[in-house]
Short mmCIF file of C-alpha atoms in Angstrom, two decimals:
data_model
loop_
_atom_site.label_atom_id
_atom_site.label_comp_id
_atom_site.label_asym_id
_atom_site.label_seq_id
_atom_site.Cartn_x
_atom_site.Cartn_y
_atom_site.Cartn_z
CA UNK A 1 11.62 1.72 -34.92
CA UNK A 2 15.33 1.79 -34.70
CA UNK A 3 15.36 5.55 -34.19
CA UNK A 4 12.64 5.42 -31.23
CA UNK A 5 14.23 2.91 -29.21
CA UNK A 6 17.24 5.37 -28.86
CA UNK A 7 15.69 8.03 -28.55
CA UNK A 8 13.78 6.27 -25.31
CA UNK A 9 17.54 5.09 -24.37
CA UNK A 10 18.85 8.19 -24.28
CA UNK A 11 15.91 9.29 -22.20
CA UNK A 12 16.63 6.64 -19.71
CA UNK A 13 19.99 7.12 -19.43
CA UNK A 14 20.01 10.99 -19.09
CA UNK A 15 17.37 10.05 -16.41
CA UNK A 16 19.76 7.71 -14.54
CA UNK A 17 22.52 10.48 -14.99
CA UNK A 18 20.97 13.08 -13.39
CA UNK A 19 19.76 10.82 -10.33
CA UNK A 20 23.00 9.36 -10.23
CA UNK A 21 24.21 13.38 -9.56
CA UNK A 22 24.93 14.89 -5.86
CA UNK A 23 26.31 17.58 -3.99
CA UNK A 24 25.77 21.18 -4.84
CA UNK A 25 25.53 22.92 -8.49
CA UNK A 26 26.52 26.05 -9.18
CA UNK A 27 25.39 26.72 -12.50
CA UNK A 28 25.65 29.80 -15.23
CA UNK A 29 22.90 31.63 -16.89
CA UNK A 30 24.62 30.75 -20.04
CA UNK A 31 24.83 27.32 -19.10
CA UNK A 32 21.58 26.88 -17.93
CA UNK A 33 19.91 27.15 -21.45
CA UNK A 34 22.63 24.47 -22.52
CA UNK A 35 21.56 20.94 -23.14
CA UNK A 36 22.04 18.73 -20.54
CA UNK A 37 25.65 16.24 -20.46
CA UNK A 38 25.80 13.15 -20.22
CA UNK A 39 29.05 11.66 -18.45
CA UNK A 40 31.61 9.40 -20.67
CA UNK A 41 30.89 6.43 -18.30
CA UNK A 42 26.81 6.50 -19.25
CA UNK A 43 27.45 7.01 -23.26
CA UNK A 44 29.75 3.68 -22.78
CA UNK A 45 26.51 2.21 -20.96
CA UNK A 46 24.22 3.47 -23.95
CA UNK A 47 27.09 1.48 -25.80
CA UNK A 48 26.27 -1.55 -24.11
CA UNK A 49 22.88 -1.46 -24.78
CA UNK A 50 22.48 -1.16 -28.29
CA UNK A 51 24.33 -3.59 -29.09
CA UNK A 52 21.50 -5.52 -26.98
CA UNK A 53 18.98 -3.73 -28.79
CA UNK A 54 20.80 -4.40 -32.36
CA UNK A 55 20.49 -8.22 -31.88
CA UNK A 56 16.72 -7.79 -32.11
CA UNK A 57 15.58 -6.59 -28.51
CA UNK A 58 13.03 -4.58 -27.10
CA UNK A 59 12.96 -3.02 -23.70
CA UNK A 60 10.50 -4.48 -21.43
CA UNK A 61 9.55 -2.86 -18.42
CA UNK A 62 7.91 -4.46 -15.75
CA UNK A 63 3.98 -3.68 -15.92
CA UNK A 64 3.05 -3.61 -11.80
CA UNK A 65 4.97 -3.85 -8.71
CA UNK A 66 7.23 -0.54 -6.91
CA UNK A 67 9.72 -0.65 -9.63
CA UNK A 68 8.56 -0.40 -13.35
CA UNK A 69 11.43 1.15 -14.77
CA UNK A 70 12.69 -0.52 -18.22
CA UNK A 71 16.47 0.30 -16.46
CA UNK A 72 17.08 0.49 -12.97
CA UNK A 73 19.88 1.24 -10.72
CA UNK A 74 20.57 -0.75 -7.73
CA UNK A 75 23.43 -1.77 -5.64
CA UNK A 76 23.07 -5.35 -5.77
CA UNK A 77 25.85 -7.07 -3.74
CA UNK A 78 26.49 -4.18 -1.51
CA UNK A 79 29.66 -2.62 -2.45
CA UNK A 80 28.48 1.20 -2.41
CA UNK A 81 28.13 1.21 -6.52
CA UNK A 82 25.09 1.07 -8.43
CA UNK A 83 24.78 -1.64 -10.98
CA UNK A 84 22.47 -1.43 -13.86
CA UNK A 85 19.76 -4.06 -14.24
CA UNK A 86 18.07 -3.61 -17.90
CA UNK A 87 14.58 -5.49 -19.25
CA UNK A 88 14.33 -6.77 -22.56
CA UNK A 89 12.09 -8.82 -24.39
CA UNK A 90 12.91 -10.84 -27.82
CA UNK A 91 9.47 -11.51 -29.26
CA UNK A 92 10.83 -14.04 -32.32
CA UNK A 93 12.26 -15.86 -29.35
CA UNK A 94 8.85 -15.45 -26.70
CA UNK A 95 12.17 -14.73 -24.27
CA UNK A 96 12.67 -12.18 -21.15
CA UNK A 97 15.87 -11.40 -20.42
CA UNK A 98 17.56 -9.28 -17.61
CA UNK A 99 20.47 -7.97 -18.26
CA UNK A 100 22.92 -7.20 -15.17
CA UNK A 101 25.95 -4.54 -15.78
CA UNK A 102 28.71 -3.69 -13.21
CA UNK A 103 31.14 -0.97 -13.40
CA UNK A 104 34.72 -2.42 -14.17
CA UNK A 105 38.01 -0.56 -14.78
CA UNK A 106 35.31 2.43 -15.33
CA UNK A 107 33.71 0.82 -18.19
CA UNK A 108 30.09 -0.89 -17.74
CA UNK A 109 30.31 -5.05 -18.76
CA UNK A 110 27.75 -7.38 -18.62
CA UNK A 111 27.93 -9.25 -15.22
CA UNK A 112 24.92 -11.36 -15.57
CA UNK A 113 21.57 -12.42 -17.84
CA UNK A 114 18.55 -14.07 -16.13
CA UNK A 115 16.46 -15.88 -18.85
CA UNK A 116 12.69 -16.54 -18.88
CA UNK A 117 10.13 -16.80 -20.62
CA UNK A 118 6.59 -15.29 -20.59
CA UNK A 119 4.32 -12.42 -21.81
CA UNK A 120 6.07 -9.96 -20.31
CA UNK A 121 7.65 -9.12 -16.81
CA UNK A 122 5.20 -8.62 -14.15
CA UNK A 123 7.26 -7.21 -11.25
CA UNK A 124 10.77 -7.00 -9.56
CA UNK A 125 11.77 -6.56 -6.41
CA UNK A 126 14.93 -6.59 -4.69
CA UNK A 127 15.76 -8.01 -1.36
CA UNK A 128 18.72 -9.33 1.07
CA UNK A 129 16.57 -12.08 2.21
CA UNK A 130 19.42 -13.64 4.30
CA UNK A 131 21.80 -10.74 5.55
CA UNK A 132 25.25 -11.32 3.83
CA UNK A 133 24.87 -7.56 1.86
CA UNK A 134 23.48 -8.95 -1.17
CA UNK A 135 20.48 -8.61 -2.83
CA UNK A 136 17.94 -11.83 -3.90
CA UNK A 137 16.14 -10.75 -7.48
CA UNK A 138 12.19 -11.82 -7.55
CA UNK A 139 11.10 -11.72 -11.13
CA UNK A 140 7.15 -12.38 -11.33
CA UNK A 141 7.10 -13.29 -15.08
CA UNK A 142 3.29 -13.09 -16.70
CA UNK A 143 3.32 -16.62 -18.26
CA UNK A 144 0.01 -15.96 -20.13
CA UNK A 145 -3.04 -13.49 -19.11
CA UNK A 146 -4.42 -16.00 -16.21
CA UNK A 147 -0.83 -17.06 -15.01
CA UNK A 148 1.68 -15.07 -13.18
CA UNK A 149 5.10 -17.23 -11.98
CA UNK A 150 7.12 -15.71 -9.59
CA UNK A 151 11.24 -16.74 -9.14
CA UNK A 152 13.60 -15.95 -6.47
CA UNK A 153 17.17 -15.62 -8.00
CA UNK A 154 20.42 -15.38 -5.76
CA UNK A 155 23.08 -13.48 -7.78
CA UNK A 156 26.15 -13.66 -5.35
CA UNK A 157 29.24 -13.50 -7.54
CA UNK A 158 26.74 -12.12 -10.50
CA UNK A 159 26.27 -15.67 -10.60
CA UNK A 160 21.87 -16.06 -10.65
CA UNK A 161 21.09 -19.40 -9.48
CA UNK A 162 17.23 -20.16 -8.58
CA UNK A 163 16.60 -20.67 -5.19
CA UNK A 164 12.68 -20.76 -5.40
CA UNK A 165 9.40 -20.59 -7.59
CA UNK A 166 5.90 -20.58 -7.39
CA UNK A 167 2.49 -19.69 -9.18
CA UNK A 168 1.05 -16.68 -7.67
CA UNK A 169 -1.44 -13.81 -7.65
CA UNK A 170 0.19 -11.30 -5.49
CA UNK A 171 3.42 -10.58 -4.19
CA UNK A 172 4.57 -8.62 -1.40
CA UNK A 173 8.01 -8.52 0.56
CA UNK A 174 8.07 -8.10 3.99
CA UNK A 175 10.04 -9.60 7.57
CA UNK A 176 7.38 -12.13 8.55
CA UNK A 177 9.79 -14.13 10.96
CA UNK A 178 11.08 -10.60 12.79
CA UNK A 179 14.78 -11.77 11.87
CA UNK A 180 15.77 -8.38 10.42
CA UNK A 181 15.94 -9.92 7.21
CA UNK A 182 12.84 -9.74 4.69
CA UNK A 183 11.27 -12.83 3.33
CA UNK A 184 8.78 -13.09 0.40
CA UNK A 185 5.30 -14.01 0.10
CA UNK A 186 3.47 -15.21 -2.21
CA UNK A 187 -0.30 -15.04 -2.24
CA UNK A 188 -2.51 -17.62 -4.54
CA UNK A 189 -5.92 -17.21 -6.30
CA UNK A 190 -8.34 -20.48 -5.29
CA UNK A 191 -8.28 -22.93 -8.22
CA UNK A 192 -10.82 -25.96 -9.01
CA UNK A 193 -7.78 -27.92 -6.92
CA UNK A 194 -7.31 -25.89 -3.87
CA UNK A 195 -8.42 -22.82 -2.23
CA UNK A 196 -6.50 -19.47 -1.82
CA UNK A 197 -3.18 -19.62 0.74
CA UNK A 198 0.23 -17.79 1.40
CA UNK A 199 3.06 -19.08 1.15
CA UNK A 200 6.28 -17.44 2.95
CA UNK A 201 9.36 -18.28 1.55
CA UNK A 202 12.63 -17.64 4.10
CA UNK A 203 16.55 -17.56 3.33
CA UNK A 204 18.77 -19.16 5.46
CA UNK A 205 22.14 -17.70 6.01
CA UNK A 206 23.53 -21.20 4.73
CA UNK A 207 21.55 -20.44 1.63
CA UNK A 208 18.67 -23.15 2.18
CA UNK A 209 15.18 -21.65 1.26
CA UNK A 210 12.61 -22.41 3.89
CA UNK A 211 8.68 -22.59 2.34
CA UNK A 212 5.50 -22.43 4.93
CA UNK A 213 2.50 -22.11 3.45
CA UNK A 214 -1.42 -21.59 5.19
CA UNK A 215 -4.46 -21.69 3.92
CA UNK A 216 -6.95 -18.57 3.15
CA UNK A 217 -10.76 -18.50 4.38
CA UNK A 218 -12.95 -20.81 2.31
CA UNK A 219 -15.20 -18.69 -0.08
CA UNK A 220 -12.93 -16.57 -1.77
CA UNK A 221 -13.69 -15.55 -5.08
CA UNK A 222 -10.61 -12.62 -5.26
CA UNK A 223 -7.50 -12.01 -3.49
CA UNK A 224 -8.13 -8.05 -3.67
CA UNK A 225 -4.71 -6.32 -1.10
CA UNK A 226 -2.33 -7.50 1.02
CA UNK A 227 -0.61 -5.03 3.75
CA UNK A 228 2.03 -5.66 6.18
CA UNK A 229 2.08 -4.32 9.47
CA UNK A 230 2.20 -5.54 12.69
CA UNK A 231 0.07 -6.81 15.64
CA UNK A 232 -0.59 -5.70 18.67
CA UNK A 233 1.82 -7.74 20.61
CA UNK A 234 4.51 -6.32 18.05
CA UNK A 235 4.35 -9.80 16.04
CA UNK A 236 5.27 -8.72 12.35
CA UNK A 237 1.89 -10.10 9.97
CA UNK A 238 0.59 -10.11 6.72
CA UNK A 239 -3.44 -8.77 6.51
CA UNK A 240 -4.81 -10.40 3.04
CA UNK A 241 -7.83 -9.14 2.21
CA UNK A 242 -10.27 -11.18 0.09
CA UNK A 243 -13.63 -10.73 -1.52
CA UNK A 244 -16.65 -13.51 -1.58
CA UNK A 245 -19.92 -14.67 -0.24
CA UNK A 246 -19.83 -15.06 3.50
CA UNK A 247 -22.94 -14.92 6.16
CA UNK A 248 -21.97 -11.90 7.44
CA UNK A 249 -20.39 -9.41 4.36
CA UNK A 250 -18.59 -10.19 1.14
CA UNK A 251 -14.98 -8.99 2.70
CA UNK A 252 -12.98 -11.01 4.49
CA UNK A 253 -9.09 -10.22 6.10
CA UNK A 254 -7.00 -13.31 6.68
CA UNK A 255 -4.08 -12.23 9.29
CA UNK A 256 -1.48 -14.99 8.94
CA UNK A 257 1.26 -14.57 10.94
CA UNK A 258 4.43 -16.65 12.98
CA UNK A 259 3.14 -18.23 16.02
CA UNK A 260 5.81 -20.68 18.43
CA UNK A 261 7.58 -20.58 15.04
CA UNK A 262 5.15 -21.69 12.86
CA UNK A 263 3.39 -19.65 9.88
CA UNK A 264 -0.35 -19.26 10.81
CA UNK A 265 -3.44 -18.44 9.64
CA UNK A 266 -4.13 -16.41 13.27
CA UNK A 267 -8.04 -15.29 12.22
CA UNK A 268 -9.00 -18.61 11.00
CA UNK A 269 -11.74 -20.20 12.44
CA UNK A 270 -10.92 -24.13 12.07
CA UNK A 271 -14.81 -25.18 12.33
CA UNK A 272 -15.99 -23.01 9.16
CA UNK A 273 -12.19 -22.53 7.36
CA UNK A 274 -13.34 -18.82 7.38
CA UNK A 275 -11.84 -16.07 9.27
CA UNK A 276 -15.84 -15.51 10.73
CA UNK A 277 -14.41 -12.31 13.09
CA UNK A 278 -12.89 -9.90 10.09
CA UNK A 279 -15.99 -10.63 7.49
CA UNK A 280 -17.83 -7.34 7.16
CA UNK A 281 -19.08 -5.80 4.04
CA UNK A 282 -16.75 -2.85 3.17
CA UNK A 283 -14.12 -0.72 4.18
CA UNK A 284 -10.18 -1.88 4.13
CA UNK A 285 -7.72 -2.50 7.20
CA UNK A 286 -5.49 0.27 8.06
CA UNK A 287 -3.49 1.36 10.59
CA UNK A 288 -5.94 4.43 11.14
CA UNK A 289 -4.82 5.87 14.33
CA UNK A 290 -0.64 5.78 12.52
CA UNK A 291 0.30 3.55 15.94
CA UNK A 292 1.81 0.59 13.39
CA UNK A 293 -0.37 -1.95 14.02
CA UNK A 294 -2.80 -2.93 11.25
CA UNK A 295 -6.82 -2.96 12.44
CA UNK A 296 -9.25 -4.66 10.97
CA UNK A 297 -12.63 -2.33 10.85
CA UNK A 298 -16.21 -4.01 11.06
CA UNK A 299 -19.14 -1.26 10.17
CA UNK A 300 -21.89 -1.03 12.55
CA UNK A 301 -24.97 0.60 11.94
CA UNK A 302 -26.03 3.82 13.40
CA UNK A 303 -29.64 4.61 14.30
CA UNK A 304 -31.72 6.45 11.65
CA UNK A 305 -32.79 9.81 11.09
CA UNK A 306 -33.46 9.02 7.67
CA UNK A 307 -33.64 6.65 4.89
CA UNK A 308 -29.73 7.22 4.12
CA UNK A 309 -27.78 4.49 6.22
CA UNK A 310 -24.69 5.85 8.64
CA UNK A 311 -21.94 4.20 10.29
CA UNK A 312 -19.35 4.21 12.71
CA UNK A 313 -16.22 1.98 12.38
CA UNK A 314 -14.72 -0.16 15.42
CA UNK A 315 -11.25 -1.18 14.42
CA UNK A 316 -10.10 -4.26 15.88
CA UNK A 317 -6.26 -5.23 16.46
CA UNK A 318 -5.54 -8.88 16.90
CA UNK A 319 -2.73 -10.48 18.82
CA UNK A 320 -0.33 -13.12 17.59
CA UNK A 321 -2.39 -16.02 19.10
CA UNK A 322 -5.57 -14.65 17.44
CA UNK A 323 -7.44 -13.00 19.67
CA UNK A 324 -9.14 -9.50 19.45
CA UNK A 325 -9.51 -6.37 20.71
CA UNK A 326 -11.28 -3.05 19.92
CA UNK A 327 -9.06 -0.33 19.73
CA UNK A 328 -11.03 2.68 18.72
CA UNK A 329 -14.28 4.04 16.60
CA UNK A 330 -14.50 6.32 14.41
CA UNK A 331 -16.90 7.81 12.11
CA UNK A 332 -16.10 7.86 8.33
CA UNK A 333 -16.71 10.16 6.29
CA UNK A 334 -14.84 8.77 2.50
CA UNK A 335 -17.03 11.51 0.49
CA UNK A 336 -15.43 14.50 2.51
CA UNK A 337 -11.89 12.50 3.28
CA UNK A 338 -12.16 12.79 6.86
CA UNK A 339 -13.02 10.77 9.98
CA UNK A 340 -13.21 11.48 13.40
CA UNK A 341 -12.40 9.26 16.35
CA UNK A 342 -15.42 8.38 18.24
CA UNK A 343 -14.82 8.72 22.25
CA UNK A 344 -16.10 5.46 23.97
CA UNK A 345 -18.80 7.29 26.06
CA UNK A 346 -20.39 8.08 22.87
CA UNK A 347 -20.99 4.67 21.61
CA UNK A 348 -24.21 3.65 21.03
CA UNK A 349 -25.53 7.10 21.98
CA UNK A 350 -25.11 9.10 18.52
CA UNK A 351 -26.32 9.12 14.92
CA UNK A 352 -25.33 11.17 12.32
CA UNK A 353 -27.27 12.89 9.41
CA UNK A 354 -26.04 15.21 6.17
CA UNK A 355 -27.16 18.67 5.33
CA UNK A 356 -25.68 20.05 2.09
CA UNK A 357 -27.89 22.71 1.63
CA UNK A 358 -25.20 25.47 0.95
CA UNK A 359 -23.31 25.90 -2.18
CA UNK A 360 -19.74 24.97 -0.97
CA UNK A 361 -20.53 23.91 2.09
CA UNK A 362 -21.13 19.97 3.25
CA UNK A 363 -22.37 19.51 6.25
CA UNK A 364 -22.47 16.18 9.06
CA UNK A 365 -24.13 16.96 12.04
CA UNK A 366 -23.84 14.41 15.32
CA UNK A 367 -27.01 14.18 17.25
CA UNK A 368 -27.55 12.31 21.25
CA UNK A 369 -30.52 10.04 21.01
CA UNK A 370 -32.03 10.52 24.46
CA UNK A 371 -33.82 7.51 24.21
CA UNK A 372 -34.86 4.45 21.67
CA UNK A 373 -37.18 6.69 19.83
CA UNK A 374 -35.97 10.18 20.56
CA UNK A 375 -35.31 12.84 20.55
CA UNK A 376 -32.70 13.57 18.39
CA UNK A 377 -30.73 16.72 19.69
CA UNK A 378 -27.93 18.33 17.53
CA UNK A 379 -24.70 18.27 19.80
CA UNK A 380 -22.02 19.26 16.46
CA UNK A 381 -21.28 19.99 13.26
CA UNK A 382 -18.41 19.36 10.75
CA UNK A 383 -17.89 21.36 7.78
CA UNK A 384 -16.14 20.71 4.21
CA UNK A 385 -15.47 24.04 2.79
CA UNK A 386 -15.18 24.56 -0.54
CA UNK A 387 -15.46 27.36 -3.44
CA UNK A 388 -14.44 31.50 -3.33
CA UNK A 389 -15.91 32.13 0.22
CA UNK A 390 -14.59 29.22 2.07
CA UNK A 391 -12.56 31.22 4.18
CA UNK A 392 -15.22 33.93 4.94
CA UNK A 393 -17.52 30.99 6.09
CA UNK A 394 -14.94 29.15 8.01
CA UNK A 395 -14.65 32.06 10.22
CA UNK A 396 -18.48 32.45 10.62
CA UNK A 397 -19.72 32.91 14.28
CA UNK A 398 -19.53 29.41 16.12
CA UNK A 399 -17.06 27.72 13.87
CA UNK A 400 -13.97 26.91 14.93
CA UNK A 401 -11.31 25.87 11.49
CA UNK A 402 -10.00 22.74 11.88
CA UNK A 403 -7.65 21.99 8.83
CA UNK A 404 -6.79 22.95 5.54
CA UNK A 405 -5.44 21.32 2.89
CA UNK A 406 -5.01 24.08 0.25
CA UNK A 407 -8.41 22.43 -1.75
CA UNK A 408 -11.07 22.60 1.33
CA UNK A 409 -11.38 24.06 4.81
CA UNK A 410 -12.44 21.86 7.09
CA UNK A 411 -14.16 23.15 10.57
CA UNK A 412 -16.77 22.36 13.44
CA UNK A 413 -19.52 24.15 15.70
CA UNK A 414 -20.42 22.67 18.62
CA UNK A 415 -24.54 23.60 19.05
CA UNK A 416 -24.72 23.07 23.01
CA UNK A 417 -22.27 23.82 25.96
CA UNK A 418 -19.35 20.94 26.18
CA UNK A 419 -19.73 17.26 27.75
CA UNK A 420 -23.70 17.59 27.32
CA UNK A 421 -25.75 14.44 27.61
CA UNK A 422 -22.87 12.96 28.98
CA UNK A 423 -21.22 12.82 26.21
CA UNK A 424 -17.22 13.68 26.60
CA UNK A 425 -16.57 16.13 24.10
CA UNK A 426 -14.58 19.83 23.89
CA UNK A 427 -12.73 21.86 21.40
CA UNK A 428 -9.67 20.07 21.95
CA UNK A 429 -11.01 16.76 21.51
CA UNK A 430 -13.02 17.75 18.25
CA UNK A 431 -9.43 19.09 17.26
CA UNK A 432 -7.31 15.81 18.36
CA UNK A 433 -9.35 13.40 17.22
CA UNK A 434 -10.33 15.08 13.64
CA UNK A 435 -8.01 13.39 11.11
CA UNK A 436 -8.30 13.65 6.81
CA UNK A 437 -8.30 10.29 4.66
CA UNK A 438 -5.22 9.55 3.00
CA UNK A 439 -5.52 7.93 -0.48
CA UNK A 440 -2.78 4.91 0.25
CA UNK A 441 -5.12 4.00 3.13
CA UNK A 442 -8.14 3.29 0.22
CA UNK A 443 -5.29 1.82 -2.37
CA UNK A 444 -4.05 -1.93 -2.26
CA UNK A 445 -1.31 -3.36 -2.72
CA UNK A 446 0.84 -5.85 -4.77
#
């Protein structure tokens, strides 16, 4: 056991090396096929810790969050120089340690241990939550499977001293207040006591720690992502997205948010406790159209052709008091990984249908409905490309490429002469308003 924890050291510290290099190489063909150095000043870190390791510790890595490395580098109180924060666990003791070395006289020492206990260490992240150059520590410590406890350290002077602490399911770190500095919030599952809420926890520039917190819709069941973005009157927000029974879907976004200096709950209703206007039954917020304010999307059903149901998307930005407004459609195609913005004029006026009927080749076509029962008349086609002759078909008559993304061509054919039925539509448009999906738009966050 010995033997693998140091070999796993020496990993990490050749890894930390090597990032720690800069500048240009110039390297030898003999020295090229030489094993790689490691400088004086990391062996004395390796030094360091075994001797943590000899007294009986393992390294402990933190299982979720952005940084999940059992040793990190980070410049802590802002002085140009990395230090080295290291994770360890002592199971005998059931303790979590964090061990904090600085560079000193070139020689690595211990500058600070922050003590816990727990599981195991759920997340880190580092922030300067009040502006003076140095970074806060929050340690989310898994206290048992069901129980997460998150801590805000301040380490100025490598001297940690616990500003804050609080039960949560999900963190996130982001400026709520628009102060330039970032604040952290903590999101918490409903209990048999109380139902889900945020709570926002700010640091003064005296030091004081300021708590808010707001409630979440009645009903949830799950806290499921939380993004940060902003709103449309440039208010900085948090979108928390939720799943449960509602009357309308079984997704719900809560969009809480300062308002005349107070933390908010914007999208709550106060009658129900539910925020009624995000509740839909699938797809996540995003900012689809990359403008940086977060939407929240509410399906609506298209007109059939066929048993298979269809939607388009409006996606709805809110303002800081609450209020909505629709910002675009578009039609989603998850499957394929693309969408395409909707024009207004064509709202209420289309349905869509698929036709995979060649190998390689899938196939959405857009039809007008000239009336409430027909006809249905083809007006375009969008093509996912795939296989040996994706190419050759792209570049059939009528088809215009659109993308490429090294796996699939993607490409249209309009079937009738452009802006028919009224509709506003072109090449260029097809071109400008085709987009692909991008995974971290699906993922969620924590």
């Amino acid at each position: 056991m010995v033997h693998i924890k140091r070999y796993i050291l020496i990993i990490l510290i050749s890894a930390l090396a090597v990032t720690s290099l800069s500048g240009c190489l110039r390297i030898t063909a003999d020295e090229l096929y030489r094993l790689p150095q490691v400088s004086e000043e990391y062996l004395k870190l390796q030094a360091h810790i075994n001797s943590v390791i000899n007294q009986g510790a393992d390294f402990s890595p933190p299982t979720g969050g952005p940084n999940r490395q059992a040793v990190q580098l980070r410049d802590l109180n802002g002085d140009g120089k990395n230090e080295v924060i290291a994770f360890f666990s002592s199971p005998s003791e059931s303790a979590l340690r964090i061990y904090i070395f600085e560079m000193v006289d070139g020689d690595y020492a211990v500058a600070d241990v922050i003590e816990g206990v727990g599981t195991a260490f759920e997340s880190v992240r580092y922030a300067d939550m009040n502006g003076d150059g140095i970074m806060e520590i929050i340690v989310g410590w898994q206290m048992s499977a069901a129980l997460k406890y998150m801590s805000i350290f301040s380490i100025k002077d490598f001297h940690s001293v616990l500003l804050a602490g609080t039960e949560y399911t999900g963190l996130t770190v982001y400026d709520l207040n628009g102060d330039g500095n970032d604040d952290v919030v903590a999101l918490k599952f409903p209990s048999q006591d109380a139902g889900a809420s945020a709570e926002v926890f700010t640091l003064m520039p005296d030091g004081e720690m300021i708590r808010a917190e707001v409630r979440l819709s009645n009903g949830i069941d799950t806290i499921s992502r939380v993004l940060s973005g902003r709103l449309i009157d440039g208010v900085p927000a948090i979108f928390v997205e939720s799943e449960g029974k509602f009357d309308a879907g079984t997704l719900v976004t809560d969009i809480c948010a300062y308002e005349n200096g107070s933390f908010t709950n914007i999208s709550l209703q106060v009658s129900s406790g539910i925020s009624e206007g995000t509740v839909r039954t699938h797809t996540g917020c995003a900012d689809i159209n990359m403008d940086g304010v977060i939407k929240v999307p509410i399906p609506r059903l298209l007109k059939a052709q066929s048993e298979t149901p269809y939607y388009t998307i409006d996606w709805y930005a809110f303002n800081s008091s609450g209020v909505s407004r629709l910002m675009l459609t578009t039609y989603q195609n998850t499957n394929d990984e693309w969408f395409l913005i909707i024009p207004f004029n064509w709202r209420g006026k289309i349905t869509v249908r698929r036709e995979d009927v060649v190998s390689g080749e899938r196939t959405v076509i857009f039809s007008y409905i000239g009336s409430e029962d027909g006809p249905y008349e083809d007006f375009l086609k969008i093509y996912k490309l795939t296989g040996d002759k994706s190419e050759e078909r792209a570049l059939l008559p009528g088809r215009v490429v659109l993308q490429s993304d090294g796996a699939a061509i993607y490409a249209f054919e309009m079937l009738v002469e452009p802006n028919s039925y009224g509709l506003t539509f072109d090449e260029t448009l097809i071109k400008e308003n085709f987009r692909l999906i991008y995974s971290d738009w699906l993922a969620g966050s924590f």
